[in-house]
Coordinates of C-alpha atoms and ligand atoms in Angstrom, one line a residue:
M13 CA 14.0 24.5 -10.1
S14 CA 12.9 20.8 -10.9
T15 CA 10.7 19.9 -13.9
Q16 CA 7.8 17.5 -13.6
T17 CA 9.5 15.0 -16.0
E18 CA 12.9 14.9 -14.4
P19 CA 13.3 11.1 -13.3
A20 CA 13.6 10.5 -9.7
A21 CA 17.4 9.4 -10.2
R22 CA 18.5 12.8 -10.7
V23 CA 16.6 14.6 -8.0
T24 CA 17.2 12.3 -5.1
G25 CA 20.3 12.6 -3.0
A26 CA 21.9 10.2 -0.8
G27 CA 21.0 6.6 -1.2
S28 CA 19.1 5.1 -4.0
T29 CA 17.2 6.5 -6.9
W30 CA 14.1 5.5 -4.7
S31 CA 15.2 7.0 -1.3
D32 CA 12.8 10.1 -1.2
A33 CA 10.6 9.3 -4.2
I34 CA 6.7 9.8 -4.2
V35 CA 4.8 6.6 -5.5
Y36 CA 1.4 7.1 -6.5
E37 CA -0.9 4.1 -5.9
V38 CA -3.4 3.7 -8.8
Y39 CA -6.4 1.6 -7.8
L40 CA -7.0 0.5 -11.3
R41 CA -10.6 -0.8 -11.2
S42 CA -11.4 2.9 -10.0
F43 CA -9.0 5.3 -11.6
A44 CA -10.2 5.9 -15.2
D45 CA -12.4 3.6 -17.6
G46 CA -10.9 3.6 -21.1
D47 CA -13.4 1.1 -22.8
G48 CA -16.8 2.2 -21.2
D49 CA -17.6 -0.9 -19.1
G50 CA -17.6 0.8 -15.8
V51 CA -14.0 -0.6 -14.7
G52 CA -11.2 1.3 -14.7
D53 CA -8.3 -0.1 -17.0
L54 CA -4.8 0.5 -18.3
P55 CA -5.8 2.6 -21.3
G56 CA -7.9 5.0 -18.9
L57 CA -4.9 5.4 -16.8
A58 CA -2.6 6.1 -19.7
A59 CA -5.3 8.8 -20.9
H60 CA -4.7 10.4 -17.4
L61 CA -1.1 10.4 -16.8
S62 CA -1.0 14.3 -17.1
H63 CA -2.8 14.3 -13.7
L64 CA 0.2 12.3 -12.3
R65 CA 2.8 14.5 -13.9
A66 CA 1.2 17.7 -12.7
L67 CA 1.3 16.5 -9.4
G68 CA 4.9 15.7 -9.9
V69 CA 5.0 12.1 -8.5
D70 CA 8.0 9.9 -9.4
A71 CA 6.5 6.5 -10.0
V72 CA 2.9 4.9 -10.3
W73 CA 2.1 1.6 -8.5
L74 CA -0.5 -0.4 -10.5
T75 CA -2.7 -2.7 -8.4
P76 CA -2.9 -6.3 -9.9
F77 CA -4.2 -6.4 -13.5
F78 CA -3.5 -10.1 -13.9
P79 CA -6.0 -12.5 -15.1
S80 CA -8.4 -13.4 -12.0
P81 CA -11.6 -14.5 -10.9
G82 CA -12.0 -11.6 -8.9
H83 CA -12.9 -13.1 -5.6
D84 CA -10.6 -10.3 -3.9
H85 CA -10.5 -7.9 -6.8
G86 CA -7.4 -9.2 -8.5
Y87 CA -5.4 -10.2 -5.4
D88 CA -6.4 -13.8 -6.3
V89 CA -4.3 -14.3 -9.4
S90 CA -4.8 -17.1 -11.8
D91 CA -1.9 -16.3 -14.2
Y92 CA 0.9 -14.1 -13.3
T93 CA 2.3 -13.9 -16.8
D94 CA -0.7 -12.0 -18.6
V95 CA -2.9 -9.0 -18.2
D96 CA -6.7 -9.6 -17.9
T97 CA -8.5 -8.3 -20.8
T98 CA -10.8 -6.0 -18.5
F99 CA -7.8 -4.0 -18.1
G100 CA -6.8 -3.8 -21.6
G101 CA -4.7 -7.2 -22.0
L102 CA -0.9 -7.1 -22.5
A103 CA -0.7 -4.6 -25.3
A104 CA -2.2 -2.0 -22.8
F105 CA 0.5 -2.7 -20.4
E106 CA 3.2 -2.1 -22.9
E107 CA 1.8 0.9 -24.0
L108 CA 1.2 2.1 -20.6
V109 CA 4.6 1.7 -19.7
A110 CA 6.2 3.3 -22.8
A111 CA 3.9 6.3 -22.1
A112 CA 4.9 6.5 -18.4
H113 CA 8.6 6.4 -19.2
A114 CA 8.1 9.0 -21.9
Q115 CA 6.6 11.2 -18.9
G116 CA 9.3 10.5 -16.6
L117 CA 7.5 8.2 -14.4
R118 CA 8.5 4.6 -13.3
V119 CA 6.1 1.7 -13.1
L120 CA 5.7 -0.4 -10.1
V121 CA 4.0 -3.8 -10.6
D122 CA 1.7 -5.2 -7.7
V123 CA 2.7 -8.9 -7.2
V124 CA 0.9 -11.3 -5.1
P125 CA 3.5 -14.0 -4.1
N126 CA 1.8 -15.2 -0.9
H127 CA -1.2 -17.0 -2.6
T128 CA -2.5 -17.9 -5.8
S129 CA -6.1 -17.9 -7.2
H130 CA -7.7 -21.6 -6.8
R131 CA -7.9 -21.5 -10.5
H132 CA -4.4 -21.0 -11.1
R133 CA -2.7 -23.9 -13.0
W134 CA -0.5 -24.8 -10.1
F135 CA -3.3 -25.3 -7.8
R136 CA -5.5 -27.3 -10.3
A137 CA -2.4 -29.5 -10.6
A138 CA -1.9 -29.8 -7.1
L139 CA -5.6 -30.8 -6.6
A140 CA -5.2 -33.5 -9.3
E141 CA -2.0 -34.9 -7.9
G142 CA -3.6 -35.9 -4.6
R143 CA -2.2 -36.7 -1.1
S144 CA 0.7 -38.9 -2.8
G145 CA 1.9 -35.7 -4.4
G146 CA 3.9 -34.6 -7.2
R147 CA 5.6 -31.6 -8.4
Y148 CA 2.6 -29.1 -7.6
R149 CA 1.4 -30.5 -4.5
D150 CA 4.3 -29.3 -2.5
Y151 CA 3.7 -25.7 -4.0
Y152 CA 1.0 -25.4 -1.6
L153 CA 0.5 -26.0 2.4
W154 CA -1.6 -29.3 3.1
R155 CA -2.0 -30.9 6.3
D156 CA -4.1 -34.0 7.5
P157 CA -7.3 -33.2 9.7
A158 CA -7.0 -33.1 13.4
A159 CA -8.0 -36.1 15.4
D160 CA -11.6 -34.9 15.3
G161 CA -11.5 -34.7 11.6
G162 CA -11.6 -30.7 11.9
P163 CA -9.1 -28.2 10.8
P164 CA -5.2 -29.1 11.6
N165 CA -5.0 -26.1 14.0
N166 CA -6.9 -22.9 15.2
W167 CA -5.5 -20.5 12.7
L168 CA -8.0 -18.0 11.4
A169 CA -8.4 -16.4 7.8
N170 CA -8.1 -12.8 7.7
F171 CA -11.5 -12.6 5.8
G172 CA -13.5 -14.8 8.0
G173 CA -13.7 -18.4 9.2
P174 CA -10.9 -21.1 9.6
A175 CA -7.9 -20.7 7.4
W176 CA -8.1 -24.3 6.4
T177 CA -10.3 -25.7 3.8
L178 CA -11.0 -29.5 3.0
D179 CA -10.2 -30.9 -0.2
P180 CA -12.7 -33.9 -0.1
A181 CA -10.9 -35.9 -2.8
S182 CA -7.6 -36.2 -0.9
G183 CA -8.9 -35.8 2.7
Q184 CA -6.5 -33.1 3.5
Y185 CA -6.8 -29.5 4.2
Y186 CA -5.0 -26.5 2.4
Y187 CA -4.1 -23.4 4.0
H188 CA -5.4 -20.0 2.9
A189 CA -4.5 -16.8 5.0
Y190 CA -7.4 -15.0 3.2
L191 CA -10.3 -16.7 1.3
P192 CA -10.5 -20.3 0.3
E193 CA -10.1 -19.1 -3.2
Q194 CA -6.5 -17.8 -2.5
P195 CA -4.5 -20.7 -1.3
D196 CA -1.1 -20.0 0.3
L197 CA 2.0 -20.9 -1.7
N198 CA 4.8 -22.8 0.2
W199 CA 7.9 -20.8 0.2
R200 CA 9.8 -23.3 2.0
N201 CA 9.9 -25.1 -1.5
P202 CA 12.9 -23.6 -3.7
E203 CA 10.8 -24.2 -6.8
V204 CA 8.4 -21.5 -5.6
L205 CA 11.3 -19.0 -5.3
A206 CA 12.4 -20.4 -9.1
E207 CA 9.1 -19.7 -10.3
W208 CA 8.9 -16.2 -8.7
V209 CA 12.2 -15.3 -10.2
R210 CA 10.9 -16.2 -13.7
I211 CA 7.6 -14.2 -13.2
L212 CA 9.7 -11.1 -12.1
E213 CA 12.2 -11.3 -14.8
L214 CA 9.4 -11.5 -17.4
W215 CA 7.7 -8.1 -16.2
L216 CA 11.2 -6.6 -15.9
A217 CA 11.7 -7.7 -19.6
R218 CA 8.4 -6.1 -20.2
G219 CA 9.4 -2.6 -18.8
A220 CA 8.6 -2.7 -15.2
D221 CA 11.0 -0.6 -12.8
G222 CA 10.0 -2.7 -9.6
F223 CA 7.4 -4.3 -7.6
R224 CA 4.9 -3.8 -4.8
I225 CA 5.2 -7.0 -2.9
D226 CA 1.6 -8.0 -1.5
V227 CA 1.5 -9.2 2.4
A228 CA 5.4 -9.7 2.3
H229 CA 5.4 -10.4 6.1
N230 CA 3.2 -13.4 5.3
L231 CA 5.3 -15.7 3.2
L232 CA 6.5 -18.2 5.6
K233 CA 4.5 -20.0 8.1
H234 CA 5.7 -22.1 11.4
A235 CA 6.8 -25.3 10.0
A236 CA 5.1 -27.4 12.7
Y237 CA 1.9 -25.3 12.4
P238 CA 1.3 -25.1 16.3
D239 CA -1.9 -23.4 17.5
N240 CA -1.9 -19.5 17.8
P241 CA -2.3 -18.3 21.5
E242 CA -5.6 -17.0 22.0
L243 CA -6.3 -13.4 23.4
D244 CA -8.6 -12.8 26.7
V245 CA -9.7 -9.7 24.8
P246 CA -9.6 -9.3 21.1
T247 CA -7.7 -6.5 19.7
D248 CA -9.5 -3.3 18.6
G249 CA -10.3 -2.2 15.3
R250 CA -7.2 -0.1 14.9
T251 CA -4.6 -2.8 15.0
P252 CA -3.9 -5.1 13.3
V253 CA -5.4 -3.9 10.0
G254 CA -7.0 -5.4 7.1
R255 CA -9.0 -8.4 8.6
V256 CA -12.4 -9.1 10.0
S257 CA -13.0 -8.8 13.7
A258 CA -13.1 -12.4 14.3
A259 CA -9.5 -13.0 13.1
R260 CA -8.2 -10.5 15.6
R261 CA -9.0 -13.0 18.7
L262 CA -5.6 -14.7 18.1
V263 CA -1.9 -13.6 18.7
R264 CA -0.6 -14.1 15.2
A265 CA 2.6 -15.8 16.5
H266 CA 2.9 -18.7 14.1
D267 CA 1.3 -17.8 10.6
V268 CA 2.8 -14.4 9.9
D269 CA 6.3 -12.9 10.0
Q270 CA 8.3 -16.0 10.8
D271 CA 12.0 -16.2 11.1
G272 CA 13.4 -16.6 7.7
A273 CA 10.8 -14.6 6.0
A274 CA 12.8 -11.7 5.2
D275 CA 15.8 -13.8 3.8
I276 CA 13.5 -14.8 1.0
F277 CA 13.8 -11.3 -0.4
A278 CA 17.5 -11.4 -0.4
A279 CA 17.4 -14.4 -2.4
L280 CA 14.9 -12.8 -4.9
R281 CA 16.9 -9.5 -5.1
A282 CA 20.0 -11.1 -5.7
A283 CA 18.5 -13.3 -8.6
L284 CA 16.9 -10.5 -10.3
P285 CA 18.4 -8.8 -13.4
L286 CA 18.6 -4.9 -14.0
T287 CA 15.6 -3.0 -15.4
N288 CA 15.5 -2.3 -18.9
A289 CA 16.8 1.1 -17.9
G290 CA 19.9 -0.6 -16.1
E291 CA 18.8 0.1 -12.8
P292 CA 18.3 -2.2 -9.9
P293 CA 14.5 -3.1 -9.5
F294 CA 12.9 -1.6 -6.7
L295 CA 11.3 -3.8 -4.2
L296 CA 8.6 -2.3 -1.8
G297 CA 7.2 -4.8 0.4
E298 CA 3.8 -4.3 2.2
T299 CA 4.4 -5.3 5.7
V300 CA 1.5 -5.1 7.9
L301 CA 3.0 -5.4 11.3
D302 CA 2.5 -3.5 14.5
D303 CA 6.3 -3.5 15.6
P304 CA 8.5 -1.2 13.7
D305 CA 11.6 -3.5 14.6
R306 CA 10.1 -6.3 12.9
V307 CA 9.4 -4.4 9.8
A308 CA 13.2 -3.1 10.0
R309 CA 14.3 -7.0 9.5
Y310 CA 12.6 -6.6 5.9
V311 CA 15.0 -3.7 4.8
A312 CA 18.0 -5.1 6.3
P313 CA 20.9 -4.8 3.8
G314 CA 20.3 -6.9 0.7
R315 CA 16.6 -7.4 1.2
L316 CA 13.7 -5.1 0.3
H317 CA 14.4 -1.4 -0.6
A318 CA 11.6 -0.1 1.2
A319 CA 8.9 -1.8 3.5
M320 CA 5.6 0.0 4.4
W321 CA 5.4 1.0 7.9
F322 CA 1.8 1.1 9.3
G323 CA 2.4 3.3 12.1
A324 CA 0.7 6.3 10.6
Q325 CA -2.4 4.3 9.6
N326 CA -4.1 4.8 13.2
V327 CA -2.9 8.0 14.4
A328 CA -5.2 10.5 16.0
F329 CA -4.4 14.1 15.3
N330 CA -2.4 14.4 18.2
A331 CA 1.3 15.3 18.6
A332 CA 2.2 12.5 20.8
D333 CA 0.5 9.7 18.4
I334 CA 2.1 11.3 15.3
A335 CA 5.6 11.6 16.7
A336 CA 5.5 8.0 18.1
A337 CA 4.5 6.9 14.5
L338 CA 7.4 8.9 13.0
E339 CA 10.1 8.2 15.8
P340 CA 11.1 4.6 14.2
G341 CA 12.2 6.6 10.9
A342 CA 14.8 8.5 13.0
R343 CA 16.6 5.6 14.4
P344 CA 20.1 5.1 12.6
L345 CA 20.1 2.9 9.5
D346 CA 22.6 0.2 8.9
P347 CA 24.7 1.1 5.8
G348 CA 23.1 -0.4 2.7
A349 CA 19.7 -0.9 4.6
G350 CA 16.4 0.1 3.0
R351 CA 13.8 2.4 4.2
Y352 CA 10.6 2.5 5.7
A353 CA 8.0 3.7 3.1
W354 CA 5.6 6.3 4.6
F355 CA 1.9 6.7 3.9
L356 CA -1.5 7.6 5.1
S357 CA -3.9 5.8 3.1
N358 CA -4.4 2.9 0.6
H359 CA -7.1 0.9 -1.1
D360 CA -7.7 -1.2 2.1
R361 CA -8.0 1.7 4.8
A362 CA -10.5 4.3 5.5
R363 CA -9.8 7.6 4.0
P364 CA -7.4 9.9 6.2
A365 CA -9.7 12.9 5.6
S366 CA -12.4 10.9 7.3
R367 CA -10.3 9.2 9.9
L368 CA -8.7 12.5 11.1
A369 CA -11.8 14.5 11.0
E370 CA -12.7 13.7 14.5
D371 CA -10.2 12.1 16.5
G372 CA -11.0 8.3 16.7
A373 CA -14.0 8.6 14.5
D374 CA -14.3 6.9 11.1
R375 CA -17.3 8.5 9.8
L376 CA -18.1 12.1 8.6
A377 CA -21.6 14.1 9.1
E378 CA -20.4 17.6 7.7
D379 CA -18.6 19.2 5.0
G380 CA -16.8 21.3 7.5
A381 CA -15.5 18.1 9.3
A382 CA -14.5 16.7 6.1
R383 CA -12.4 19.9 5.1
L384 CA -10.9 19.9 8.7
G385 CA -10.1 16.1 8.3
A386 CA -8.5 16.8 4.6
D387 CA -6.3 19.7 6.0
R388 CA -5.1 17.7 8.8
A389 CA -4.4 14.9 6.4
L390 CA -2.2 17.1 4.3
A391 CA -0.4 18.5 7.7
V392 CA 0.4 14.8 8.6
A393 CA 1.5 13.8 5.2
A394 CA 3.9 17.0 5.1
V395 CA 5.7 15.5 8.0
L396 CA 5.7 11.9 6.7
M397 CA 7.2 13.2 3.4
V398 CA 10.2 14.7 5.1
M399 CA 11.2 11.5 6.6
P400 CA 13.9 9.5 4.9
G401 CA 12.1 7.0 2.8
P402 CA 9.5 6.7 0.1
Y403 CA 6.2 8.3 0.4
V404 CA 3.3 6.4 -1.2
L405 CA 0.2 8.4 -2.1
Y406 CA -3.0 6.7 -2.7
Q407 CA -5.1 8.1 -5.6
G408 CA -7.6 10.7 -4.2
E409 CA -5.6 11.6 -1.1
E410 CA -4.4 14.5 -3.3
L411 CA -8.1 15.6 -3.7
G412 CA -8.9 15.4 0.3
A413 CA -11.1 12.3 -0.6
V414 CA -13.6 11.2 2.1
D415 CA -15.1 7.6 2.8
A416 CA -17.9 6.7 0.6
D417 CA -21.0 5.2 2.1
V418 CA -21.5 2.2 -0.1
P419 CA -24.8 0.6 0.5
V420 CA -24.8 -3.0 1.6
D421 CA -26.4 -4.2 -1.6
L422 CA -23.7 -2.6 -3.6
A423 CA -20.9 -3.6 -1.4
R424 CA -18.1 -5.6 -3.4
D425 CA -15.4 -6.4 -0.7
P426 CA -15.4 -10.0 0.3
I427 CA -15.2 -8.5 4.2
A428 CA -18.6 -7.2 3.6
V429 CA -20.1 -9.7 1.1
R430 CA -18.7 -13.0 2.5
A431 CA -17.9 -12.1 6.1
G432 CA -20.9 -9.7 6.7
E433 CA -18.8 -7.0 8.3
A434 CA -20.0 -4.1 6.3
A435 CA -18.6 -1.7 8.7
M436 CA -15.1 -3.1 8.0
A437 CA -15.5 -3.0 4.3
R438 CA -12.7 -1.6 2.1
D439 CA -15.3 -0.5 -0.7
R440 CA -15.5 2.8 1.4
A441 CA -11.9 3.9 -0.1
R442 CA -12.0 2.0 -3.5
T443 CA -15.0 4.2 -5.3
P444 CA -14.2 5.8 -8.8
M445 CA -11.9 8.8 -9.1
P446 CA -13.9 12.0 -9.4
W447 CA -12.2 13.7 -12.4
T448 CA -15.3 15.9 -13.0
A449 CA -18.6 16.9 -10.7
E450 CA -20.6 15.4 -13.6
D451 CA -22.9 12.4 -13.3
G452 CA -20.3 9.9 -14.4
R453 CA -17.4 11.9 -12.5
G454 CA -15.7 11.7 -15.8
F455 CA -14.8 8.3 -14.9
S456 CA -17.1 6.3 -17.0
A457 CA -20.2 6.7 -19.1
A458 CA -21.3 3.3 -17.9
T459 CA -22.5 2.3 -14.6
P460 CA -19.4 2.1 -12.4
W461 CA -18.5 -1.3 -10.7
L462 CA -18.9 0.4 -7.3
P463 CA -21.1 3.6 -6.8
H464 CA -19.6 7.0 -6.8
G465 CA -18.7 8.4 -3.3
Q466 CA -19.6 11.9 -2.4
L467 CA -17.2 14.3 -3.9
P468 CA -14.3 15.8 -1.9
P469 CA -15.2 18.8 0.0
A470 CA -12.8 20.7 -2.4
G471 CA -14.5 19.1 -5.6
S472 CA -13.2 17.0 -8.3
V473 CA -9.9 17.1 -10.1
A474 CA -11.6 19.6 -12.5
D475 CA -13.0 21.6 -9.8
Q476 CA -9.8 22.0 -8.0
S477 CA -7.3 22.5 -10.9
G478 CA -5.6 25.8 -11.1
V479 CA -7.6 27.1 -8.0
P480 CA -5.3 28.6 -5.9
D481 CA -5.0 27.1 -2.4
S482 CA -7.4 24.2 -3.4
H483 CA -6.2 21.0 -1.7
L484 CA -5.0 19.5 -4.9
E485 CA -2.9 23.0 -5.6
R486 CA -1.6 22.7 -2.2
W487 CA -0.7 19.1 -2.7
R488 CA 1.0 20.1 -6.1
S489 CA 3.0 22.8 -4.3
M490 CA 4.3 20.3 -1.5
V491 CA 5.4 18.0 -4.2
A492 CA 7.3 20.7 -6.2
A493 CA 8.9 22.2 -3.0
W494 CA 9.7 18.6 -2.0
R495 CA 11.3 17.8 -5.4
A496 CA 13.3 20.8 -5.5
H497 CA 14.8 20.2 -2.1
R498 CA 15.2 16.6 -1.3
G499 CA 18.4 16.0 -3.4
T500 CA 20.2 18.2 -0.6
L501 CA 19.0 16.6 2.5
P502 CA 21.0 14.3 4.6
T503 CA 19.4 11.0 5.6
A504 CA 19.6 11.8 9.3
V505 CA 16.4 13.1 10.8
E506 CA 15.4 14.1 14.3
V507 CA 11.7 13.8 15.5
L508 CA 10.7 16.1 18.3
M509 CA 7.6 16.4 20.2
D510 CA 6.5 19.0 22.7
L511 CA 3.2 20.7 23.9
G512 CA 1.2 19.9 20.6
L513 CA 4.1 20.4 18.4
V514 CA 5.9 17.9 16.1
R515 CA 9.1 19.0 14.7
V516 CA 11.0 16.9 12.1
R517 CA 14.4 18.3 11.4
R518 CA 16.3 16.9 8.3
G519 CA 19.4 19.1 7.7
P520 CA 18.5 22.6 6.8
L521 CA 14.7 21.4 6.4
T522 CA 12.5 21.7 9.6
A523 CA 8.9 20.5 9.4
V524 CA 6.9 22.0 12.2
L525 CA 3.2 20.5 12.7
S526 CA 0.9 21.8 15.3
T527 CA -2.1 19.8 16.5
G528 CA -2.8 22.3 19.3
P529 CA -1.4 25.6 20.0
E530 CA -0.1 28.5 17.7
A531 CA 3.4 28.6 18.1
P532 CA 6.5 30.6 16.8
L533 CA 8.6 29.3 13.8
P534 CA 12.4 28.6 13.8
A535 CA 14.5 31.2 12.4
G536 CA 14.8 31.0 8.7
T537 CA 12.3 31.2 5.6
T538 CA 9.3 29.4 4.7
L539 CA 9.6 26.9 2.0
W540 CA 6.0 25.8 1.9
R541 CA 2.9 25.6 4.4
S542 CA -0.1 23.3 4.4
L543 CA -2.8 26.0 5.1
P544 CA -3.2 29.3 3.1
G545 CA -1.6 32.3 4.7
D546 CA 1.8 33.7 5.1
D547 CA 1.8 34.2 9.2
D548 CA 5.0 34.0 11.0
V549 CA 3.5 31.4 13.1
V550 CA 2.5 27.7 12.7
R551 CA -1.4 27.6 13.4
P552 CA -3.5 24.6 14.8
G553 CA -3.7 21.9 12.3
E554 CA -1.1 23.3 10.0
T555 CA 2.4 22.0 8.9
V556 CA 5.2 24.3 7.9
W557 CA 8.4 23.6 6.1
R558 CA 11.1 26.3 7.2
L559 CA 14.6 26.3 5.9
T560 CA 17.0 27.2 8.5
E561 CA 20.4 28.3 7.6
G562 CA 23.6 26.7 8.8
R563 CA 21.8 23.8 10.5
S564 CA 22.8 20.6 9.6
R565 CA 23.1 17.4 11.7
Ligands
LIG291 C1 -3.2 -6.9 0.8 C2 -3.9 -6.2 -0.3 C3 -5.2 -6.6 -0.1 C4 -5.5 -8.0 -0.4 C5 -4.9 -8.8 0.5 C6 -4.7 -10.4 0.2 O1 -3.4 -6.5 2.1 O2 -3.5 -4.8 -0.2 O3 -6.1 -5.6 -0.8 O4 -7.0 -8.2 0.1 O5 -3.4 -8.2 0.7 O6 -3.9 -10.3 -1.1

């Protein structure tokens, strides 16, 4: 029997401490407000660690808390060495780490190495140095205008408009994959790597156990900056993710995922010291790529420990789609390679309870549809969980949270506010955590920075806690079952799909998901199931975990 405070190292089997860990993503601005200003912060999180402990997760990923002008809600960092006072300052970070460690939770710091804020001292220095350059000019990517005076090539920014902005003083353009306020760093300059080693060392010394690495696939751009090929038909809204529709009309041939990008992580990993607990720091990359083989390059031996595979982000609730998203994780791994990290949601995507409510539809009309979507999301999470590699759980997913309808005048995401694509806005998944059903939702007594969304169909944390078979209690029981068994499982896994059923077989554990028919279960005993009941079958929309004797592969 596992206990909630047992560190992951002792409960995971083959592979590293993190192989089958559950990482909980805290979107700090919206988790819990400790100082009453309407914005979530580190003291607020520290006061709610018992929620993570009761859920049984192994680690917490903190979204960026560094000083930032906030054009992209903290993903535009003006000082990587400090903690913004909005989030409680450095002392609050140190207290949070101590409290988390005391409860057996590891802490992942979200770092943003692809770009800085335009207010970062490196970029200010680069501007001041001008086109003749100095140390800092070459920290960023500068090009002369095209012959017509316009941007040097046709690359587009993910949040709208060209990916180049003119610096009138020097007459040169600088490159930004996101907003003009987020200039990209030049990772071909070894000084940039050296700076980042120092930054990561600092956070390790302050108690971090590892890092979530923002847009890890983005760090290198083609050195000659050729135009990207244009698509005849823009890709649809499902893929690639996280960018405005206009930016989807180009093939991302030359501005992301360039050869050599994954080697940067080998250099970084080799340079880092152990954590204060004497472990190798965990490196979890955000790799927003459509091709799992491209993602696999980032977890080749010596590189990242885990890389997020976005395959399950777009699945409809049908067995073929789900099995196709899982399949890459069943391919044999090189010894020493890292893993795909599995997830259904994050702060950039629609909530899975909404996405999965009606196949392909994003929005929900009725409570019943929301419950169905939440049940389906749990069923899909239960097959992802069994795959080798960490599961990353986004705050609210454990409640069955649904997308919020944020009115346009209260929208905050630059995708809505700057690019005018309200339908794409990520605010829908960023509204405050509903701790209670009361007016302020137990989040804050003040007006929150984003309005509260509708409550999950099963209610707030307080409404669901201790209620048998509530969404939250089913999540808790799944995690407890997982913690008790994951250490006994081999790394090899088999994914089978047949007539509306997905089967994931990992040694003695078989997860069976039905997206269609009721079906018999494999011989054995039921360890856990996603819907209430004790039938001897898997029902439509359900995942059942069976322990089958004598089966190991
Ligand atoms: C990542 C973050 C997203 C951010 C972007 C630019 O995708 O998850 O929130 O806007 O990077 O830093």
